Amino acid sequence: MATATMKKRTTAKSANKNVKVLRLAAIEVKQGKNRKLYSFAADGKSLHDFCTISRVSRQGEEGLEGYQRPEVMAHINQIRAYLESENPLLPNAIVVAFDDTVKFKPDPGKAGTDSPFSRSGVLEIPIDNSIIEEDKPGWIVDGQQRSAALRDARISGFPVCVIGFLAEGLEEQRQQFILVNATKPLPKGLIYELLPSTGGKLPMALQRRRHPALLSERMNFDEDSPLHGMIRTPTNGTGVVADNTILKMLENSLTDGVLYLYTDIEDQLKLLKHFWSAVAEVFPDAWGLLPRKSRLMHGAGFISMGFLMDTIADRNRKTKSLSKELFKKELMPLKEVCSWTEGSWEFDGGNILKWNEVQNVPRHIQLLSSHLLGMYRELVWKK
């Protein structure tokens, strides 16, 4: 889809006779089997003539768009003040992903004089001020804050180093964005939200989180999900349950619980929707509230209920269908012993905590999980 869109943009641009071409001296560097990088200098004030910053957003039910984080104004203002100082220096290159309207023309006069890995020439970048921002030929993968500071700084011009590469579509741009930013202080939630729509090879730690992230995305945006719109992410700031809480619950079940037994994502989602729909109906007064008002929607409560989901599924593993009705029947006896929004929890060993004293820490998660599983065995399993 992304590649097809880029082709349409390419055709539209090429048909526009008013397009100006910016020609910049560049060095082409070969990497891998068939990848090429282009190193060149450009006036930082003109970057936005041919580059856009694609911020992460969602358009209705159309899915994730873009891949950049929102601008951080404090950081931009610091860079801007530095650029307006007496003798500034920006040694780090800005990384830009280009579409195929950008062309490299090698210098014929330098044939045979370049190294096996590089050659000099001219990079030709089309500039069309009539097109919308998203259709510009370049996307800034790394250097958003610097480019914004250069744009806003009260200076006449400032040359910067730029590294460009040709990208086949949004998926590759997202992959490069994650790889570039994974080791930087980038919000983890942003990386996790990008994972489901990112292809290619990623670090092992991110590979392991890709499937839980996809399940979380589906639970958040499927219309028939009991958690529809309720998982808080960088593009859904009004959600009540933290995305990391959902991921932790899913990872536990995928590793050692009921989700491990299913290989098809639709079967996994069906079970998850049945269980959490049952939870919502058994505990309606605690469902959908902010964590400070309901420990059911809190990290400790959600993760603990995930362990209970696995236990109920294990007890009923011979049942043909783990339906919502079955989960409701199994959960109902626990309704009177759960203090999600008021009262106190009476844990084993004389540990008593007020409902809102339960925190999202390993000790409290263990206490709450053991309590719920113990009550389930006493009130349901043994009967």
Tab-separated table of C-alpha atoms in Angstrom, residues 304 307-308 346-348 362-377:
chain	number	residue	atom	x	y	z
A	304	SER	CA	-2.943	-10.163	38.211
A	307	PHE	CA	-2.755	-14.693	35.604
A	308	LEU	CA	-6.321	-15.513	36.627
A	346	GLU	CA	-6.779	-8.973	53.203
A	347	PHE	CA	-3.811	-10.921	51.915
A	348	ASP	CA	-2.238	-14.029	53.431
A	362	PRO	CA	6.549	-6.901	41.902
A	363	ARG	CA	5.728	-7.520	45.586
A	364	HIS	CA	2.194	-6.136	45.329
A	365	ILE	CA	1.554	-7.893	42.014
A	366	GLN	CA	2.605	-11.170	43.632
A	367	LEU	CA	0.396	-10.522	46.676
A	368	LEU	CA	-2.645	-9.656	44.572
A	369	SER	CA	-2.105	-12.504	42.103
A	370	SER	CA	-1.744	-15.075	44.894
A	371	HIS	CA	-4.858	-13.720	46.605
A	372	LEU	CA	-7.004	-13.866	43.464
A	373	LEU	CA	-5.799	-17.351	42.536
A	374	GLY	CA	-6.296	-18.566	46.120
A	375	MET	CA	-9.843	-17.185	46.243
A	376	TYR	CA	-10.599	-18.716	42.864
A	377	ARG	CA	-9.445	-22.166	43.986
